[in-house]
């Protein structure tokens, strides 16, 4: 079952349960899927593209919550974090830093990376391999640490 279908099913459940927070998050995600479908014009989105959209939506909510918290607006931050949790259920389970580190080391060995000048090559490989399973910032920090 595609992620878009899963989102629609969860949306129906949220409507029946009158869960406004979940409904808001899922409607925004559905809208993002529809926009991407319209832009692609090639029909269905691939699962990797769907995961990217979900990751982007989660990141937007977490970033907004951070800004609201810094401004002392916890009343606005809490709904954003709640929506992020709802959207995260559609992402594959995140890997630990140790697991990411192992994958980064393998990529460094395969590419023959010798320093920071090869960071782009390593990031490209690892990012594709870990799509949806790790945050880009985390991957970048680990790659920098291993190449330094």
Short mmCIF file of N, CA and C in Angstrom, two decimals:
data_model
loop_
_atom_site.label_atom_id
_atom_site.label_comp_id
_atom_site.label_asym_id
_atom_site.label_seq_id
_atom_site.Cartn_x
_atom_site.Cartn_y
_atom_site.Cartn_z
N UNK A 1 0.85 -1.18 0.00
CA UNK A 1 0.00 0.00 0.00
C UNK A 1 0.89 1.24 0.00
N UNK A 2 0.59 2.18 -0.87
CA UNK A 2 1.41 3.39 -0.96
C UNK A 2 1.21 4.25 0.27
N UNK A 3 2.18 5.10 0.52
CA UNK A 3 2.09 6.00 1.67
C UNK A 3 0.91 6.95 1.54
N UNK A 4 0.62 7.36 0.32
CA UNK A 4 -0.52 8.26 0.11
C UNK A 4 -1.83 7.61 0.54
N UNK A 5 -1.97 6.33 0.24
CA UNK A 5 -3.18 5.60 0.65
C UNK A 5 -3.23 5.46 2.17
N UNK A 6 -2.08 5.20 2.78
CA UNK A 6 -2.02 5.10 4.24
C UNK A 6 -2.42 6.43 4.89
N UNK A 7 -1.95 7.52 4.31
CA UNK A 7 -2.29 8.85 4.84
C UNK A 7 -3.80 9.07 4.75
N UNK A 8 -4.39 8.70 3.62
CA UNK A 8 -5.84 8.86 3.46
C UNK A 8 -6.61 8.02 4.49
N UNK A 9 -6.15 6.79 4.73
CA UNK A 9 -6.81 5.94 5.72
C UNK A 9 -6.70 6.54 7.12
N UNK A 10 -5.53 7.06 7.46
CA UNK A 10 -5.34 7.69 8.78
C UNK A 10 -6.19 8.95 8.89
N UNK A 11 -6.34 9.65 7.76
CA UNK A 11 -7.15 10.86 7.76
C UNK A 11 -8.61 10.52 8.08
N UNK A 12 -9.09 9.44 7.50
CA UNK A 12 -10.47 9.00 7.78
C UNK A 12 -10.63 8.64 9.25
N UNK A 13 -9.62 7.95 9.80
CA UNK A 13 -9.66 7.59 11.21
C UNK A 13 -9.67 8.85 12.09
N UNK A 14 -8.86 9.83 11.73
CA UNK A 14 -8.78 11.07 12.50
C UNK A 14 -10.11 11.84 12.44
N UNK A 15 -10.77 11.79 11.28
CA UNK A 15 -12.07 12.46 11.15
C UNK A 15 -13.09 11.79 12.06
N UNK A 16 -13.10 10.46 12.05
CA UNK A 16 -14.06 9.74 12.88
C UNK A 16 -13.79 9.97 14.37
N UNK A 17 -12.50 10.08 14.73
CA UNK A 17 -12.13 10.28 16.13
C UNK A 17 -12.17 11.75 16.53
N UNK A 18 -12.44 12.64 15.56
CA UNK A 18 -12.45 14.09 15.78
C UNK A 18 -11.12 14.57 16.38
N UNK A 19 -10.02 14.01 15.86
CA UNK A 19 -8.66 14.38 16.28
C UNK A 19 -8.18 15.50 15.38
N UNK A 20 -8.36 16.74 15.83
CA UNK A 20 -8.06 17.89 14.98
C UNK A 20 -6.56 18.06 14.70
N UNK A 21 -5.71 17.72 15.67
CA UNK A 21 -4.28 17.86 15.46
C UNK A 21 -3.81 16.90 14.36
N UNK A 22 -4.24 15.65 14.48
CA UNK A 22 -3.86 14.65 13.47
C UNK A 22 -4.44 15.04 12.11
N UNK A 23 -5.66 15.49 12.10
CA UNK A 23 -6.32 15.86 10.86
C UNK A 23 -5.59 17.02 10.17
N UNK A 24 -5.16 18.00 10.94
CA UNK A 24 -4.42 19.13 10.37
C UNK A 24 -3.12 18.66 9.74
N UNK A 25 -2.38 17.82 10.46
CA UNK A 25 -1.10 17.32 9.95
C UNK A 25 -1.30 16.48 8.70
N UNK A 26 -2.28 15.60 8.72
CA UNK A 26 -2.51 14.71 7.58
C UNK A 26 -3.03 15.46 6.36
N UNK A 27 -3.85 16.47 6.58
CA UNK A 27 -4.32 17.28 5.45
C UNK A 27 -3.17 18.03 4.81
N UNK A 28 -2.26 18.55 5.62
CA UNK A 28 -1.10 19.25 5.08
C UNK A 28 -0.23 18.29 4.27
N UNK A 29 -0.07 17.08 4.77
CA UNK A 29 0.73 16.08 4.06
C UNK A 29 0.05 15.69 2.75
N UNK A 30 -1.27 15.50 2.79
CA UNK A 30 -2.00 15.18 1.56
C UNK A 30 -1.84 16.29 0.54
N UNK A 31 -1.89 17.52 1.00
CA UNK A 31 -1.72 18.67 0.11
C UNK A 31 -0.33 18.66 -0.52
N UNK A 32 0.69 18.35 0.29
CA UNK A 32 2.06 18.29 -0.23
C UNK A 32 2.19 17.19 -1.28
N UNK A 33 1.54 16.06 -1.04
CA UNK A 33 1.55 14.96 -2.02
C UNK A 33 0.89 15.41 -3.32
N UNK A 34 -0.24 16.09 -3.20
CA UNK A 34 -0.96 16.53 -4.40
C UNK A 34 -0.14 17.54 -5.19
N UNK A 35 0.53 18.45 -4.50
CA UNK A 35 1.40 19.41 -5.18
C UNK A 35 2.52 18.71 -5.92
N UNK A 36 3.13 17.74 -5.27
CA UNK A 36 4.23 17.00 -5.90
C UNK A 36 3.73 16.21 -7.10
N UNK A 37 2.55 15.61 -6.99
CA UNK A 37 1.97 14.88 -8.12
C UNK A 37 1.73 15.81 -9.29
N UNK A 38 1.24 17.00 -9.02
CA UNK A 38 0.96 17.97 -10.06
C UNK A 38 2.25 18.42 -10.74
N UNK A 39 3.29 18.66 -9.92
CA UNK A 39 4.57 19.10 -10.48
C UNK A 39 5.23 18.00 -11.30
N UNK A 40 5.13 16.76 -10.83
CA UNK A 40 5.78 15.63 -11.51
C UNK A 40 5.09 15.33 -12.84
N UNK A 41 3.78 15.40 -12.85
CA UNK A 41 2.98 15.11 -14.04
C UNK A 41 3.27 13.74 -14.64
N UNK A 42 3.97 12.92 -13.89
CA UNK A 42 4.30 11.59 -14.40
C UNK A 42 3.44 10.53 -13.74
N UNK A 43 2.41 10.95 -13.05
CA UNK A 43 1.54 9.99 -12.38
C UNK A 43 1.92 9.84 -10.92
N UNK A 44 2.15 8.61 -10.52
CA UNK A 44 2.42 8.29 -9.13
C UNK A 44 3.84 8.69 -8.72
N UNK A 45 3.95 9.12 -7.47
CA UNK A 45 5.27 9.40 -6.90
C UNK A 45 5.89 8.08 -6.45
N UNK A 46 7.20 8.00 -6.51
CA UNK A 46 7.88 6.81 -5.99
C UNK A 46 7.86 6.86 -4.47
N UNK A 47 8.14 5.73 -3.85
CA UNK A 47 8.14 5.69 -2.39
C UNK A 47 9.23 6.60 -1.82
N UNK A 48 10.37 6.68 -2.51
CA UNK A 48 11.45 7.55 -2.06
C UNK A 48 11.01 9.02 -2.08
N UNK A 49 10.28 9.41 -3.12
CA UNK A 49 9.78 10.78 -3.21
C UNK A 49 8.76 11.06 -2.12
N UNK A 50 7.90 10.07 -1.85
CA UNK A 50 6.92 10.23 -0.78
C UNK A 50 7.62 10.40 0.57
N UNK A 51 8.66 9.61 0.80
CA UNK A 51 9.41 9.71 2.06
C UNK A 51 10.07 11.08 2.20
N UNK A 52 10.60 11.60 1.09
CA UNK A 52 11.22 12.93 1.13
C UNK A 52 10.20 13.99 1.53
N UNK A 53 9.01 13.89 0.98
CA UNK A 53 7.96 14.85 1.29
C UNK A 53 7.60 14.77 2.76
N UNK A 54 7.46 13.56 3.28
CA UNK A 54 7.12 13.40 4.69
C UNK A 54 8.23 13.95 5.58
N UNK A 55 9.49 13.64 5.22
CA UNK A 55 10.62 14.16 5.99
C UNK A 55 10.61 15.68 6.00
N UNK A 56 10.32 16.28 4.86
CA UNK A 56 10.29 17.73 4.77
C UNK A 56 9.20 18.31 5.67
N UNK A 57 8.04 17.68 5.67
CA UNK A 57 6.94 18.14 6.50
C UNK A 57 7.29 18.03 7.99
N UNK A 58 7.93 16.93 8.38
CA UNK A 58 8.33 16.74 9.78
C UNK A 58 9.37 17.80 10.16
N UNK A 59 10.34 18.00 9.28
CA UNK A 59 11.40 18.98 9.56
C UNK A 59 10.81 20.39 9.70
N UNK A 60 9.87 20.75 8.85
CA UNK A 60 9.24 22.07 8.94
C UNK A 60 8.58 22.25 10.31
N UNK A 61 7.89 21.23 10.77
CA UNK A 61 7.20 21.33 12.05
C UNK A 61 8.18 21.43 13.22
N UNK A 62 9.25 20.65 13.15
CA UNK A 62 10.25 20.70 14.22
C UNK A 62 10.97 22.05 14.23
N UNK A 63 11.28 22.57 13.06
CA UNK A 63 11.92 23.87 12.97
C UNK A 63 11.00 24.97 13.52
N UNK A 64 9.72 24.90 13.16
CA UNK A 64 8.76 25.88 13.66
C UNK A 64 8.65 25.79 15.18
N UNK A 65 8.61 24.58 15.70
CA UNK A 65 8.51 24.39 17.15
C UNK A 65 9.73 24.96 17.85
N UNK A 66 10.90 24.80 17.25
CA UNK A 66 12.13 25.35 17.83
C UNK A 66 12.06 26.86 17.89
N UNK A 67 11.61 27.47 16.80
CA UNK A 67 11.50 28.93 16.76
C UNK A 67 10.49 29.40 17.81
N UNK A 68 9.34 28.74 17.88
CA UNK A 68 8.32 29.14 18.84
C UNK A 68 8.83 28.99 20.27
N UNK A 69 9.56 27.93 20.55
CA UNK A 69 10.10 27.70 21.89
C UNK A 69 11.11 28.79 22.25
N UNK A 70 11.97 29.15 21.30
CA UNK A 70 12.95 30.21 21.54
C UNK A 70 12.27 31.54 21.85
N UNK A 71 11.11 31.74 21.28
CA UNK A 71 10.37 32.99 21.50
C UNK A 71 9.45 32.89 22.72
N UNK A 72 9.51 31.77 23.42
CA UNK A 72 8.69 31.60 24.60
C UNK A 72 7.23 31.34 24.29
N UNK A 73 6.95 30.83 23.11
CA UNK A 73 5.57 30.55 22.71
C UNK A 73 5.31 29.05 22.69
N UNK A 74 5.34 28.44 23.88
CA UNK A 74 5.11 27.00 23.98
C UNK A 74 3.70 26.61 23.53
N UNK A 75 2.76 27.55 23.63
CA UNK A 75 1.39 27.27 23.18
C UNK A 75 1.34 26.99 21.68
N UNK A 76 2.27 27.58 20.93
CA UNK A 76 2.34 27.33 19.49
C UNK A 76 3.28 26.18 19.15
N UNK A 77 4.28 25.94 20.01
CA UNK A 77 5.26 24.88 19.75
C UNK A 77 4.65 23.49 19.95
N UNK A 78 3.81 23.34 20.96
CA UNK A 78 3.26 22.02 21.28
C UNK A 78 2.45 21.39 20.13
N UNK A 79 1.55 22.14 19.48
CA UNK A 79 0.83 21.54 18.35
C UNK A 79 1.76 21.14 17.19
N UNK A 80 2.80 21.94 16.96
CA UNK A 80 3.76 21.63 15.89
C UNK A 80 4.46 20.30 16.18
N UNK A 81 4.89 20.13 17.42
CA UNK A 81 5.57 18.88 17.81
C UNK A 81 4.60 17.70 17.74
N UNK A 82 3.36 17.91 18.13
CA UNK A 82 2.36 16.84 18.06
C UNK A 82 2.13 16.42 16.61
N UNK A 83 2.07 17.39 15.71
CA UNK A 83 1.90 17.08 14.29
C UNK A 83 3.12 16.33 13.75
N UNK A 84 4.31 16.71 14.19
CA UNK A 84 5.53 16.04 13.74
C UNK A 84 5.50 14.57 14.15
N UNK A 85 5.04 14.29 15.36
CA UNK A 85 4.96 12.90 15.84
C UNK A 85 3.99 12.10 14.98
N UNK A 86 2.87 12.72 14.63
CA UNK A 86 1.87 12.04 13.80
C UNK A 86 2.46 11.71 12.43
N UNK A 87 3.19 12.64 11.84
CA UNK A 87 3.77 12.41 10.52
C UNK A 87 4.91 11.41 10.55
N UNK A 88 5.64 11.36 11.67
CA UNK A 88 6.78 10.44 11.77
C UNK A 88 6.36 8.98 11.71
N UNK A 89 5.11 8.69 11.99
CA UNK A 89 4.67 7.29 11.95
C UNK A 89 4.72 6.71 10.54
N UNK A 90 4.81 7.56 9.53
CA UNK A 90 4.89 7.09 8.15
C UNK A 90 6.33 6.89 7.68
N UNK A 91 7.29 7.32 8.50
CA UNK A 91 8.70 7.16 8.14
C UNK A 91 9.23 5.84 8.67
N UNK A 92 10.22 5.27 7.99
CA UNK A 92 10.84 4.05 8.52
C UNK A 92 11.56 4.38 9.83
N UNK A 93 11.79 3.36 10.64
CA UNK A 93 12.45 3.58 11.92
C UNK A 93 13.83 4.17 11.70
N UNK A 94 14.14 5.20 12.48
CA UNK A 94 15.43 5.88 12.36
C UNK A 94 16.56 4.99 12.88
N UNK A 95 17.71 5.11 12.26
CA UNK A 95 18.89 4.35 12.67
C UNK A 95 19.61 5.08 13.80
N UNK A 96 20.34 4.32 14.62
CA UNK A 96 21.14 4.93 15.67
C UNK A 96 22.40 5.54 15.07
N UNK A 97 23.08 6.38 15.84
CA UNK A 97 24.30 7.02 15.34
C UNK A 97 25.38 5.99 15.06
N UNK A 98 25.40 4.91 15.85
CA UNK A 98 26.40 3.85 15.63
C UNK A 98 26.16 3.16 14.28
N UNK A 99 24.89 2.88 13.99
CA UNK A 99 24.56 2.23 12.72
C UNK A 99 24.89 3.15 11.54
N UNK A 100 24.59 4.43 11.69
CA UNK A 100 24.91 5.39 10.64
C UNK A 100 26.42 5.46 10.46
N UNK A 101 27.15 5.46 11.58
CA UNK A 101 28.61 5.50 11.54
C UNK A 101 29.20 4.33 10.77
N UNK A 102 28.64 3.14 10.96
CA UNK A 102 29.11 1.94 10.24
C UNK A 102 28.89 2.11 8.73
N UNK A 103 27.73 2.59 8.35
CA UNK A 103 27.41 2.78 6.94
C UNK A 103 28.33 3.84 6.33
N UNK A 104 28.60 4.91 7.08
CA UNK A 104 29.49 5.97 6.61
C UNK A 104 30.89 5.42 6.41
N UNK A 105 31.37 4.61 7.35
CA UNK A 105 32.71 4.03 7.22
C UNK A 105 32.82 3.15 5.98
N UNK A 106 31.79 2.36 5.71
CA UNK A 106 31.78 1.51 4.51
C UNK A 106 31.83 2.38 3.25
N UNK A 107 31.04 3.46 3.25
CA UNK A 107 31.02 4.35 2.09
C UNK A 107 32.37 5.02 1.89
N UNK A 108 33.02 5.42 2.98
CA UNK A 108 34.34 6.05 2.89
C UNK A 108 35.34 5.07 2.29
N UNK A 109 35.27 3.82 2.73
CA UNK A 109 36.17 2.79 2.20
C UNK A 109 35.90 2.54 0.72
N UNK A 110 34.62 2.42 0.34
CA UNK A 110 34.25 2.15 -1.05
C UNK A 110 34.68 3.27 -1.99
N UNK A 111 34.52 4.52 -1.53
CA UNK A 111 34.86 5.67 -2.36
C UNK A 111 36.36 5.93 -2.36
N UNK A 112 37.01 5.51 -1.27
CA UNK A 112 38.44 5.79 -1.12
C UNK A 112 38.66 7.23 -0.66
N UNK A 113 37.71 7.74 0.11
CA UNK A 113 37.79 9.13 0.58
C UNK A 113 38.97 9.30 1.52
N UNK A 114 39.67 10.42 1.33
CA UNK A 114 40.87 10.66 2.12
C UNK A 114 40.76 11.90 3.00
N UNK A 115 39.78 12.72 2.80
CA UNK A 115 39.66 13.93 3.61
C UNK A 115 38.37 14.67 3.31
N UNK A 116 38.29 15.89 3.82
CA UNK A 116 37.08 16.68 3.68
C UNK A 116 36.74 16.99 2.22
N UNK A 117 37.73 16.95 1.34
CA UNK A 117 37.47 17.24 -0.08
C UNK A 117 36.55 16.18 -0.70
N UNK A 118 36.48 15.00 -0.08
CA UNK A 118 35.64 13.91 -0.59
C UNK A 118 34.30 13.81 0.13
N UNK A 119 33.99 14.80 0.95
CA UNK A 119 32.75 14.74 1.74
C UNK A 119 31.52 14.65 0.84
N UNK A 120 31.49 15.39 -0.24
CA UNK A 120 30.33 15.38 -1.14
C UNK A 120 30.05 14.01 -1.71
N UNK A 121 31.12 13.31 -2.10
CA UNK A 121 30.95 11.96 -2.65
C UNK A 121 30.34 11.03 -1.61
N UNK A 122 30.90 11.09 -0.40
CA UNK A 122 30.42 10.22 0.68
C UNK A 122 28.98 10.56 1.05
N UNK A 123 28.69 11.86 1.17
CA UNK A 123 27.33 12.29 1.52
C UNK A 123 26.31 11.83 0.49
N UNK A 124 26.67 11.91 -0.79
CA UNK A 124 25.75 11.48 -1.84
C UNK A 124 25.38 10.02 -1.71
N UNK A 125 26.38 9.19 -1.49
CA UNK A 125 26.15 7.75 -1.37
C UNK A 125 25.34 7.43 -0.12
N UNK A 126 25.77 7.99 1.01
CA UNK A 126 25.12 7.67 2.29
C UNK A 126 23.70 8.22 2.32
N UNK A 127 23.49 9.41 1.79
CA UNK A 127 22.15 10.01 1.80
C UNK A 127 21.16 9.16 1.02
N UNK A 128 21.60 8.65 -0.14
CA UNK A 128 20.72 7.78 -0.93
C UNK A 128 20.44 6.49 -0.19
N UNK A 129 21.46 5.95 0.43
CA UNK A 129 21.33 4.66 1.12
C UNK A 129 20.43 4.77 2.35
N UNK A 130 20.47 5.91 3.03
CA UNK A 130 19.73 6.07 4.28
C UNK A 130 18.47 6.92 4.11
N UNK A 131 17.98 7.04 2.91
CA UNK A 131 16.79 7.88 2.66
C UNK A 131 15.66 7.51 3.61
N UNK A 132 15.22 8.48 4.39
CA UNK A 132 14.11 8.28 5.31
C UNK A 132 14.49 7.65 6.63
N UNK A 133 15.72 7.20 6.77
CA UNK A 133 16.12 6.53 8.00
C UNK A 133 17.02 7.38 8.87
N UNK A 134 17.51 8.49 8.35
CA UNK A 134 18.39 9.36 9.13
C UNK A 134 18.27 10.79 8.65
N UNK A 135 18.44 11.70 9.56
CA UNK A 135 18.38 13.12 9.27
C UNK A 135 19.67 13.56 8.58
N UNK A 136 19.56 14.45 7.63
CA UNK A 136 20.72 14.93 6.88
C UNK A 136 21.78 15.58 7.77
N UNK A 137 21.33 16.31 8.81
CA UNK A 137 22.28 16.95 9.72
C UNK A 137 23.11 15.90 10.47
N UNK A 138 22.45 14.84 10.90
CA UNK A 138 23.13 13.78 11.63
C UNK A 138 24.15 13.10 10.73
N UNK A 139 23.74 12.78 9.50
CA UNK A 139 24.64 12.13 8.56
C UNK A 139 25.85 13.04 8.30
N UNK A 140 25.60 14.31 8.07
CA UNK A 140 26.67 15.26 7.79
C UNK A 140 27.65 15.34 8.94
N UNK A 141 27.15 15.41 10.17
CA UNK A 141 28.03 15.50 11.33
C UNK A 141 28.91 14.26 11.47
N UNK A 142 28.33 13.09 11.21
CA UNK A 142 29.09 11.84 11.32
C UNK A 142 30.13 11.76 10.22
N UNK A 143 29.77 12.14 9.00
CA UNK A 143 30.72 12.11 7.88
C UNK A 143 31.89 13.06 8.17
N UNK A 144 31.59 14.26 8.67
CA UNK A 144 32.64 15.22 9.00
C UNK A 144 33.58 14.64 10.06
N UNK A 145 33.01 14.01 11.07
CA UNK A 145 33.83 13.46 12.15
C UNK A 145 34.74 12.34 11.63
N UNK A 146 34.20 11.51 10.72
CA UNK A 146 34.98 10.38 10.21
C UNK A 146 36.06 10.84 9.25
N UNK A 147 35.80 11.91 8.50
CA UNK A 147 36.78 12.38 7.51
C UNK A 147 37.82 13.34 8.09
N UNK A 148 37.53 13.88 9.25
CA UNK A 148 38.45 14.87 9.85
C UNK A 148 39.75 14.23 10.32
#
